[in-house]
CSV table of C-alpha atoms in Angstrom, one decimal:
chain,number,residue,atom,x,y,z
H,1,MET,CA,134.8,0.6,-30.6
H,2,ASN,CA,133.6,3.4,-28.3
H,3,THR,CA,136.9,4.1,-26.4
H,4,PRO,CA,139.8,6.5,-27.4
H,5,GLY,CA,142.3,3.7,-27.9
H,6,GLU,CA,142.3,0.1,-29.3
H,7,GLY,CA,141.5,-1.8,-26.1
H,8,GLN,CA,143.2,-5.2,-26.0
H,9,HIS,CA,139.8,-6.9,-25.3
H,10,TYR,CA,138.7,-6.1,-28.8
H,11,VAL,CA,141.4,-8.0,-30.5
H,12,LEU,CA,141.1,-10.9,-28.0
H,13,ALA,CA,137.4,-11.2,-28.7
H,14,LEU,CA,138.0,-11.1,-32.5
H,15,ILE,CA,140.6,-13.8,-32.4
H,16,ALA,CA,138.5,-16.0,-30.2
H,17,LYS,CA,135.5,-15.6,-32.6
H,18,LEU,CA,137.8,-16.3,-35.5
H,19,PHE,CA,139.0,-19.6,-34.1
H,20,GLU,CA,135.4,-20.7,-33.4
H,21,ASN,CA,134.8,-20.6,-37.1
H,22,LEU,CA,138.0,-22.3,-38.2
H,23,PRO,CA,138.8,-26.1,-38.6
H,24,PRO,CA,140.5,-27.4,-35.4
H,25,ASP,CA,143.8,-28.1,-37.3
H,26,THR,CA,144.2,-24.6,-38.7
H,27,ILE,CA,147.4,-22.7,-38.0
H,28,VAL,CA,147.1,-18.9,-37.9
H,29,ARG,CA,149.8,-16.3,-37.9
H,30,PHE,CA,148.7,-12.9,-36.6
H,31,LEU,CA,150.4,-9.7,-37.7
H,32,TYR,CA,149.3,-6.9,-35.4
H,33,ASP,CA,150.5,-3.4,-34.7
H,34,ILE,CA,151.4,-4.4,-31.1
H,35,GLY,CA,151.5,-8.1,-31.5
H,36,CYS,CA,154.4,-8.2,-29.1
H,37,GLN,CA,152.2,-6.9,-26.2
H,38,LEU,CA,149.4,-9.1,-27.2
H,39,HIS,CA,151.6,-12.2,-27.1
H,40,ARG,CA,153.0,-11.2,-23.7
H,41,SER,CA,149.5,-10.7,-22.3
H,42,CYS,CA,148.5,-14.1,-23.6
H,43,LEU,CA,151.5,-15.8,-22.0
H,44,LYS,CA,151.2,-13.9,-18.7
H,45,TRP,CA,147.4,-14.0,-18.1
H,46,GLY,CA,146.4,-17.1,-20.1
H,47,PHE,CA,144.3,-15.4,-22.7
H,48,LEU,CA,143.4,-17.5,-25.7
H,49,LYS,CA,145.0,-20.5,-24.0
H,50,PRO,CA,143.0,-23.1,-26.0
H,51,TYR,CA,144.4,-21.7,-29.2
H,52,MET,CA,148.0,-20.7,-28.3
H,53,THR,CA,149.5,-23.9,-29.8
H,54,ARG,CA,147.9,-23.0,-33.2
H,55,MET,CA,149.0,-19.5,-33.7
H,56,SER,CA,152.1,-17.2,-33.7
H,57,PHE,CA,152.5,-13.5,-33.4
H,58,ALA,CA,154.3,-10.8,-35.4
H,59,VAL,CA,154.2,-7.0,-35.7
H,60,SER,CA,153.0,-5.5,-39.0
H,61,ILE,CA,156.0,-4.4,-40.9
H,62,PHE,CA,155.1,-0.6,-41.0
H,63,HIS,CA,154.9,-0.5,-37.2
H,64,ALA,CA,157.8,-2.9,-36.5
H,65,PHE,CA,160.4,-0.2,-37.3
H,66,GLY,CA,158.9,1.9,-34.5
H,67,HIS,CA,159.5,-0.8,-31.9
H,68,GLN,CA,162.8,-1.3,-30.0
H,69,TRP,CA,165.4,-3.4,-31.7
H,70,PRO,CA,165.0,-6.5,-29.3
H,71,CYS,CA,161.3,-6.5,-30.2
H,72,GLN,CA,162.2,-6.3,-33.9
H,73,MET,CA,164.5,-9.3,-33.6
H,74,ILE,CA,161.6,-11.5,-32.3
H,75,TYR,CA,158.5,-10.1,-34.0
H,76,HIS,CA,159.6,-8.5,-37.2
H,77,PRO,CA,157.8,-10.4,-40.0
H,78,ARG,CA,161.1,-10.7,-42.0
H,79,LYS,CA,162.6,-12.5,-39.0
H,80,CYS,CA,159.6,-14.7,-38.0
H,81,ILE,CA,159.5,-18.2,-39.3
H,82,GLY,CA,156.5,-18.8,-41.4
H,83,CYS,CA,155.6,-15.2,-42.3
H,84,GLY,CA,157.0,-15.3,-45.8
H,85,LEU,CA,156.9,-11.9,-47.4
H,86,SER,CA,153.7,-10.8,-45.8
H,87,ASP,CA,153.7,-7.3,-44.4
H,88,GLY,CA,150.5,-7.4,-42.3
H,89,GLU,CA,149.2,-4.1,-43.8
H,90,GLY,CA,145.7,-3.7,-45.3
H,91,CYS,CA,142.8,-1.5,-45.6
H,92,ARG,CA,141.8,0.9,-42.8
H,93,THR,CA,138.5,2.7,-42.2
H,94,PRO,CA,138.5,6.2,-40.7
H,95,LEU,CA,136.4,7.2,-37.7
H,96,ALA,CA,132.8,7.1,-38.7
H,97,CYS,CA,129.4,5.9,-37.5
H,98,TYR,CA,128.3,2.3,-37.6
H,99,TYR,CA,126.4,2.5,-40.9
H,100,VAL,CA,129.1,4.5,-42.8
H,101,ARG,CA,131.8,2.1,-41.6
H,102,MET,CA,129.8,-0.9,-42.8
H,103,TYR,CA,129.2,0.8,-46.1
H,104,ASN,CA,132.9,1.5,-46.6
H,105,LEU,CA,133.8,-2.1,-45.6
H,106,ASP,CA,131.2,-3.6,-48.0
H,107,SER,CA,132.3,-1.3,-50.8
H,108,GLN,CA,136.0,-2.1,-50.3
H,109,PHE,CA,135.4,-5.9,-50.1
H,110,ASN,CA,133.2,-5.9,-53.2
H,111,PHE,CA,135.8,-3.9,-55.1
H,112,ASN,CA,138.7,-6.1,-54.0
H,113,SER,CA,136.7,-9.2,-54.8
H,114,GLU,CA,135.9,-8.1,-58.4
H,115,GLU,CA,139.4,-6.8,-59.0
H,116,GLY,CA,140.9,-9.9,-57.5
H,117,MET,CA,138.7,-12.2,-59.6
H,118,TRP,CA,139.7,-10.7,-62.9
H,119,LYS,CA,143.4,-10.0,-62.1
H,120,LEU,CA,144.2,-13.0,-59.9
H,121,GLY,CA,146.6,-14.4,-62.5
H,122,VAL,CA,148.3,-11.0,-62.9
H,123,TRP,CA,148.6,-10.6,-59.2
H,124,LEU,CA,150.1,-14.1,-58.8
H,125,ARG,CA,152.6,-13.5,-61.6
H,126,ARG,CA,153.7,-10.2,-60.0
H,127,LYS,CA,154.2,-11.8,-56.6
H,128,VAL,CA,156.1,-14.8,-58.1
H,129,LEU,CA,158.5,-12.5,-60.0
H,130,ALA,CA,159.1,-10.3,-57.0
H,131,CYS,CA,159.7,-13.3,-54.8
H,132,GLU,CA,162.2,-14.8,-57.3
H,133,ASN,CA,164.1,-11.5,-57.7
H,134,LYS,CA,164.4,-11.1,-54.0
H,135,LEU,CA,165.5,-14.8,-53.6
H,136,ASN,CA,168.2,-14.4,-56.3
H,137,GLU,CA,169.5,-11.3,-54.6
H,138,ALA,CA,169.6,-13.0,-51.2
H,139,GLU,CA,171.4,-16.0,-52.6
H,140,SER,CA,173.9,-13.8,-54.4
H,141,VAL,CA,174.8,-12.0,-51.1
H,142,LEU,CA,175.0,-15.3,-49.3
H,143,GLY,CA,177.5,-16.6,-51.9
H,144,LYS,CA,179.7,-13.4,-51.5
H,145,CYS,CA,179.7,-13.1,-47.7
H,146,GLY,CA,182.3,-15.8,-47.3
H,147,PHE,CA,180.7,-17.6,-44.4
H,148,SER,CA,178.8,-20.9,-44.3
H,149,GLU,CA,175.1,-21.0,-43.4
H,150,ASP,CA,175.9,-22.9,-40.2
H,151,ILE,CA,178.1,-20.1,-39.0
H,152,LEU,CA,175.5,-17.4,-39.9
H,153,ARG,CA,172.8,-19.3,-38.1
H,154,ARG,CA,175.0,-19.7,-35.0
H,155,GLU,CA,175.9,-16.0,-35.1
H,156,TRP,CA,172.2,-15.1,-35.5
H,157,ASP,CA,171.3,-17.2,-32.5
H,158,ALA,CA,174.1,-15.6,-30.5
H,159,GLN,CA,172.9,-12.1,-31.5
H,160,ILE,CA,169.3,-12.9,-30.4
H,161,LYS,CA,170.6,-14.2,-27.1
H,162,ALA,CA,172.9,-11.2,-26.5
H,163,GLN,CA,170.4,-8.5,-27.5
H,164,THR,CA,167.3,-9.8,-25.8
H,165,LYS,CA,168.7,-10.7,-22.4
H,166,PRO,CA,167.8,-8.4,-19.4
H,167,LEU,CA,170.3,-5.6,-18.9
H,168,PRO,CA,172.0,-5.1,-15.4
H,169,ARG,CA,170.9,-2.2,-13.3
H,170,GLN,CA,172.6,-0.1,-10.6
H,171,HIS,CA,172.0,-1.0,-7.0
H,172,LYS,CA,173.3,0.2,-3.7
H,173,ASN,CA,174.1,-3.3,-2.5
H,174,ARG,CA,175.6,-4.5,-5.8
H,175,GLY,CA,179.1,-4.8,-4.4
H,176,LYS,CA,177.9,-6.8,-1.4
H,177,SER,CA,175.9,-9.2,-3.7
H,178,ALA,CA,179.0,-9.7,-5.9
H,179,VAL,CA,181.1,-10.6,-2.9
H,180,GLU,CA,178.5,-13.0,-1.6
H,181,GLU,CA,178.3,-14.6,-5.0
H,182,ALA,CA,182.0,-15.1,-5.1
H,183,LEU,CA,182.0,-16.7,-1.7
H,184,CYS,CA,179.2,-19.1,-2.8
H,185,LEU,CA,181.2,-19.9,-5.9
H,186,ARG,CA,184.3,-20.6,-3.7
H,187,LYS,CA,182.2,-22.9,-1.5
H,188,SER,CA,180.9,-24.8,-4.6
H,189,ARG,CA,184.4,-25.1,-5.9
H,190,ASP,CA,185.6,-26.6,-2.6
H,191,VAL,CA,182.7,-29.1,-2.6
H,192,ALA,CA,183.5,-30.2,-6.1
H,193,ALA,CA,187.2,-30.5,-5.3
H,194,ASP,CA,186.5,-32.7,-2.3
H,195,TYR,CA,184.2,-34.9,-4.4
H,196,VAL,CA,186.8,-35.4,-7.0
H,197,LYS,CA,189.4,-36.1,-4.4
H,198,ASP,CA,187.1,-38.7,-2.8
H,199,LEU,CA,186.4,-40.4,-6.2
H,200,ARG,CA,190.1,-40.7,-6.9
H,201,HIS,CA,190.7,-42.2,-3.4
H,202,ARG,CA,188.0,-44.8,-4.0
H,203,ILE,CA,189.6,-45.7,-7.4
H,204,ILE,CA,193.1,-46.3,-6.0
H,205,ASP,CA,191.8,-48.0,-2.8
H,206,ARG,CA,192.4,-51.7,-3.2
H,207,SER,CA,190.0,-52.6,-0.4
H,208,SER,CA,187.0,-51.2,-2.3
H,209,VAL,CA,184.4,-53.4,-3.9
H,210,PRO,CA,184.9,-53.8,-7.7
H,211,TRP,CA,181.5,-52.3,-8.5
H,212,GLU,CA,182.3,-49.2,-6.3
H,213,THR,CA,185.6,-48.7,-8.2
H,214,ALA,CA,183.8,-48.9,-11.6
H,215,THR,CA,181.1,-46.5,-10.5
H,216,ALA,CA,183.7,-44.0,-9.2
H,217,GLU,CA,185.6,-44.2,-12.6
H,218,LEU,CA,182.4,-43.4,-14.5
H,219,GLU,CA,181.6,-40.5,-12.2
H,220,LEU,CA,185.1,-39.1,-12.1
H,221,GLU,CA,185.1,-37.5,-15.6
H,222,THR,CA,181.8,-35.7,-15.0
H,223,ALA,CA,183.0,-34.5,-11.6
H,224,VAL,CA,186.3,-33.2,-13.1
H,225,GLN,CA,184.4,-31.2,-15.7
H,226,THR,CA,182.1,-29.7,-13.0
H,227,LEU,CA,185.2,-28.8,-11.0
H,228,ARG,CA,186.8,-27.1,-14.0
H,229,LYS,CA,183.7,-25.0,-14.7
H,230,ALA,CA,183.5,-24.0,-11.1
H,231,GLU,CA,187.1,-22.9,-11.0
H,232,ILE,CA,186.7,-20.9,-14.2
H,233,ARG,CA,183.6,-19.1,-12.9
H,234,LEU,CA,185.3,-18.4,-9.6
H,235,LYS,CA,188.4,-17.1,-11.3
H,236,LYS,CA,186.4,-14.7,-13.4
H,237,LYS,CA,184.4,-13.4,-10.4
H,238,GLU,CA,187.5,-12.9,-8.3
H,239,GLU,CA,189.3,-11.2,-11.1
H,240,ALA,CA,186.3,-8.9,-11.6
H,241,LEU,CA,186.5,-8.1,-7.9
H,242,GLY,CA,190.2,-7.7,-7.9
H,243,VAL,CA,191.0,-10.1,-5.0
H,244,THR,CA,191.5,-13.8,-4.5
H,245,ALA,CA,191.7,-14.5,-0.8
H,246,ARG,CA,188.6,-15.3,1.4
H,247,GLN,CA,189.7,-12.7,4.0
H,248,GLN,CA,189.9,-10.0,1.3
H,249,LEU,CA,186.5,-10.9,0.0
H,250,GLN,CA,185.0,-10.6,3.5
H,251,HIS,CA,186.7,-7.2,3.8
H,252,LEU,CA,185.2,-6.0,0.5
H,253,ILE,CA,181.5,-6.5,1.5
H,254,LYS,CA,181.1,-2.9,2.7
H,255,SER,CA,183.6,-1.3,0.3
H,256,PRO,CA,182.1,1.8,-1.4
H,257,PHE,CA,184.7,1.4,-4.1
H,258,LEU,CA,183.5,-2.1,-5.0
H,259,THR,CA,179.9,-0.9,-5.1
H,260,LYS,CA,180.8,1.9,-7.5
H,261,LYS,CA,182.9,-0.5,-9.6
H,262,MET,CA,180.0,-3.0,-10.0
H,263,ASN,CA,177.6,-0.2,-10.8
H,264,ALA,CA,180.0,1.2,-13.4
H,265,ARG,CA,180.2,-2.3,-15.0
H,266,ALA,CA,176.4,-2.4,-15.1
H,267,LEU,CA,176.2,1.1,-16.6
H,268,LYS,CA,178.8,0.3,-19.2
H,269,THR,CA,177.0,-2.9,-20.2
H,270,ARG,CA,173.8,-0.9,-20.6
H,271,ILE,CA,175.5,1.7,-22.7
H,272,ARG,CA,177.1,-0.9,-24.9
H,273,GLU,CA,173.8,-2.8,-25.5
H,274,ARG,CA,171.9,0.5,-26.1
H,275,LEU,CA,174.6,1.5,-28.7
H,276,ARG,CA,174.3,-1.9,-30.3
H,277,SER,CA,170.5,-1.7,-30.6
H,278,ARG,CA,170.8,1.8,-31.9
H,279,LYS,CA,173.3,0.8,-34.5
H,280,PHE,CA,171.2,-2.1,-35.8
H,281,GLU,CA,168.0,0.1,-35.8
H,282,LEU,CA,169.7,2.8,-38.0
H,283,ASP,CA,171.9,0.4,-40.0
H,284,ARG,CA,169.7,0.4,-43.1
H,285,LEU,CA,169.2,4.2,-42.9
H,286,GLU,CA,172.9,4.7,-42.5
H,287,ARG,CA,173.7,2.5,-45.4
H,288,SER,CA,171.2,4.4,-47.6
H,289,PHE,CA,171.9,8.0,-46.6
H,290,ARG,CA,175.2,7.8,-44.7
H,291,LYS,CA,173.9,10.2,-42.1
H,292,GLN,CA,175.8,10.8,-38.9
H,293,ARG,CA,174.1,10.2,-35.6
H,294,SER,CA,174.4,12.9,-33.0
H,295,VAL,CA,174.2,12.8,-29.2
H,296,ASN,CA,171.0,14.9,-29.3
H,297,ARG,CA,169.2,12.1,-31.0
H,298,ASP,CA,170.1,9.6,-28.2
H,299,PRO,CA,169.6,11.5,-24.9
H,300,GLY,CA,169.2,8.3,-22.9
H,301,ILE,CA,172.6,6.9,-24.0
H,302,ALA,CA,174.2,10.3,-23.3
H,303,GLU,CA,172.7,10.4,-19.8
H,304,LEU,CA,174.0,6.9,-19.1
H,305,THR,CA,177.4,7.9,-20.3
H,306,ARG,CA,177.5,10.9,-18.0
H,307,LYS,CA,176.5,8.7,-15.0
H,308,TYR,CA,179.3,6.3,-15.9
H,309,ASN,CA,181.9,9.0,-16.2
H,310,LYS,CA,180.8,10.3,-12.8
H,311,LEU,CA,181.3,6.9,-11.2
H,312,CYS,CA,184.8,6.8,-12.8
H,313,ASP,CA,185.6,10.1,-11.2
H,314,ASP,CA,184.3,8.9,-7.8
H,315,MET,CA,186.4,5.7,-8.1
H,316,ALA,CA,189.5,7.8,-9.0
H,317,THR,CA,188.9,9.9,-5.9
H,318,LEU,CA,188.6,6.9,-3.6
H,319,ILE,CA,191.9,5.6,-5.0
H,320,ARG,CA,193.6,8.9,-4.2
H,321,GLN,CA,192.1,8.8,-0.7
H,322,LYS,CA,193.4,5.2,-0.3
H,323,LYS,CA,189.9,4.0,0.3
H,324,ALA,CA,190.1,1.4,-2.4
H,325,PRO,CA,191.7,-2.1,-2.5
H,326,ARG,CA,195.4,-2.3,-3.1
H,327,ASN,CA,196.4,-2.0,-6.8
H,328,ALA,CA,192.9,-0.8,-7.7
H,329,ILE,CA,192.8,0.9,-11.1
H,330,SER,CA,190.3,3.6,-12.1
H,331,PRO,CA,188.3,2.7,-15.3
H,332,VAL,CA,188.7,4.8,-18.4
H,333,ARG,CA,186.1,7.5,-19.0
H,334,ILE,CA,184.0,7.3,-22.1
H,335,GLU,CA,184.5,10.2,-24.5
H,336,MET,CA,181.2,11.5,-26.0
H,337,GLU,CA,182.8,12.4,-29.3
H,338,GLY,CA,182.6,9.5,-31.7
H,339,LEU,CA,180.7,7.4,-29.2
H,340,PHE,CA,177.9,6.5,-31.6
H,341,ASN,CA,180.2,5.2,-34.3
H,342,LEU,CA,180.8,2.1,-32.2
H,343,ASP,CA,184.0,1.2,-34.0
H,344,VAL,CA,185.9,-2.0,-33.0
H,345,ASP,CA,188.7,0.0,-31.4
H,346,ASP,CA,186.6,2.4,-29.3
H,347,ASP,CA,187.1,2.7,-25.6
H,348,ILE,CA,183.6,1.3,-25.0
H,349,TRP,CA,185.1,-2.2,-25.4
H,350,LEU,CA,187.9,-1.7,-22.9
H,351,ASP,CA,187.6,-3.2,-19.4
H,352,ILE,CA,190.4,-1.4,-17.6
H,353,GLY,CA,189.5,-1.2,-14.0
H,354,LEU,CA,186.3,-3.1,-14.3
H,355,GLY,CA,187.4,-6.7,-14.5
H,356,TYR,CA,185.7,-9.3,-16.7
H,357,ASP,CA,182.1,-9.6,-17.7
H,358,ASP,CA,180.2,-12.8,-16.6
H,359,ASP,CA,179.3,-13.5,-20.2
H,360,ASP,CA,182.8,-13.3,-21.8
H,361,ASP,CA,182.6,-17.0,-22.8
H,362,ASN,CA,179.5,-16.2,-24.9
H,363,GLY,CA,181.2,-13.4,-26.8
H,364,GLY,CA,180.7,-9.7,-26.6
H,365,GLY,CA,181.3,-9.2,-22.9
H,366,ILE,CA,183.4,-6.4,-21.4
H,367,GLY,CA,187.0,-7.0,-22.3
H,368,SER,CA,186.3,-9.5,-25.0
H,369,ALA,CA,186.5,-8.9,-28.8
H,370,PRO,CA,183.3,-7.8,-30.4
H,371,PRO,CA,181.4,-10.8,-31.8
H,372,LEU,CA,181.2,-11.4,-35.5
H,373,TRP,CA,177.5,-10.5,-35.7
H,374,LEU,CA,178.4,-7.1,-34.5
H,375,SER,CA,181.9,-6.3,-35.9
H,376,ASN,CA,181.9,-8.1,-39.2
H,377,ASP,CA,180.0,-6.5,-42.1
H,378,ASN,CA,180.0,-9.7,-44.2
H,379,VAL,CA,178.5,-11.7,-41.4
H,380,ARG,CA,175.8,-9.1,-40.8
H,381,ALA,CA,175.0,-8.9,-44.5
H,382,GLY,CA,175.0,-12.7,-44.6
H,383,ILE,CA,172.5,-12.9,-41.8
H,384,ARG,CA,170.2,-10.5,-43.4
H,385,ALA,CA,170.4,-12.4,-46.7
H,386,MET,CA,169.9,-15.7,-45.0
H,387,LEU,CA,166.7,-14.5,-43.3
H,388,ASP,CA,165.5,-13.0,-46.6
H,389,ARG,CA,166.2,-16.2,-48.4
H,390,ASP,CA,164.2,-18.2,-45.7
H,391,ARG,CA,161.2,-15.8,-46.1
H,392,CYS,CA,161.3,-16.1,-49.9
H,393,LEU,CA,161.3,-19.8,-49.7
H,394,GLU,CA,158.2,-19.7,-47.5
H,395,GLU,CA,156.6,-17.2,-49.8
H,396,ARG,CA,157.3,-19.4,-52.8
H,397,LYS,CA,155.6,-22.3,-51.1
H,398,CYS,CA,152.5,-20.1,-50.3
H,399,LEU,CA,152.4,-18.9,-53.9
H,400,LEU,CA,152.6,-22.4,-55.2
H,401,ASN,CA,149.6,-23.3,-53.0
H,402,GLU,CA,147.8,-20.2,-54.4
H,403,ARG,CA,148.5,-21.3,-57.9
H,404,ASP,CA,147.2,-24.9,-57.3
H,405,ALA,CA,144.1,-23.5,-55.7
H,406,MET,CA,143.5,-21.1,-58.6
H,407,GLN,CA,144.0,-23.9,-61.2
H,408,GLU,CA,141.6,-26.2,-59.3
H,409,TRP,CA,139.0,-23.4,-59.1
H,410,PHE,CA,139.4,-22.5,-62.8
H,411,SER,CA,139.1,-26.2,-63.8
H,412,GLU,CA,135.9,-26.5,-61.8
H,413,GLU,CA,134.5,-23.3,-63.3
H,414,TRP,CA,135.4,-24.4,-66.8
H,415,LYS,CA,133.7,-27.8,-66.3
H,416,VAL,CA,130.6,-25.9,-65.1
H,417,VAL,CA,130.6,-23.7,-68.2
H,418,LEU,CA,131.1,-26.7,-70.5
H,419,THR,CA,128.2,-28.6,-68.8
H,420,ALA,CA,126.0,-25.5,-69.1
H,421,MET,CA,126.9,-25.2,-72.8
H,422,GLN,CA,126.1,-28.9,-73.5
H,423,ASP,CA,122.8,-28.7,-71.6
H,424,GLY,CA,121.9,-25.6,-73.6
H,425,THR,CA,122.5,-27.3,-76.9
């Protein structure tokens, strides 16, 4: 390397060269400091396309804790399938000239080979004992959490979906877009209702051909389900906007109150998701040291909260000036004190004046109860234990393969020694 940073082309060239010297059926898992960025580049630009089906990416465990929480959920080696208990950390060489670097590498490789040769059994025994201890601890926590593995996996999938989805942003036309979406939903609902009505008419019409009646009966159930889903989505959207009539929706297209309301919802969603991520990032530290988090450590969240409170004040002003829809309610301001505790009864969960979130049916939206993966300590402990158990089982399989390989190698070496002793005699 002759540049200040680790250019991505270096690692791409190394990986390509590695695969050129591996059997075509080899599966490789890469643990890299910025494996998330490397994976994204490969998907976006088609790098290493011939080998993508044969490899997976993770972030080395020392660097993983420096990444954002959504990144940790996907690329942390303790959460990646197949990584076992590998940490991705190894020897590093300091900045030096070519010959000094090669000398250091050769010396380290030779030392590790000699040490590994004589202490391979000790190393394997230590790894097996550590794996079994961690596995027993994980199974003990799983047994005490009080939730089945199916529930824990479902909550883990819901957590990944909730904490990796794109967050909404403020926009000057957000109110107009929300009204137009509600009008489209109303139109879709009307089309679905007309289709259901037509199917029912065809079923009761005695002049219809028998096969047409049978087809209509088969399609009716699906059409009714589609209509119900459309009605539910429309109801949520209209309740979020605070109106139900088409004329009222048209009138709200240029409403400044609605724009501020939708932007406030977007801000509150971002604040809540940032708080969730912060809570999970510091969860282990908090459990170990019980340190209190302060606003000064989270300036981004504090700034979002100040913007949200300003929108709340602006909405209250518009209501007093009678420039808001009838019966409009100003949302509750978020108090900075105790904000980072994220308790289940905090004001951050209230939806007064903001309507309903589009993702309420998935759990965790504005106005809904916090999901189990966030609010229940036993579920969170169970998810961690379940993931640790999975990695331990993977590690046990790898260690068994290492044991078999060591036994085969030792058996071959022993045969060579016996043959040499017989030939010598």
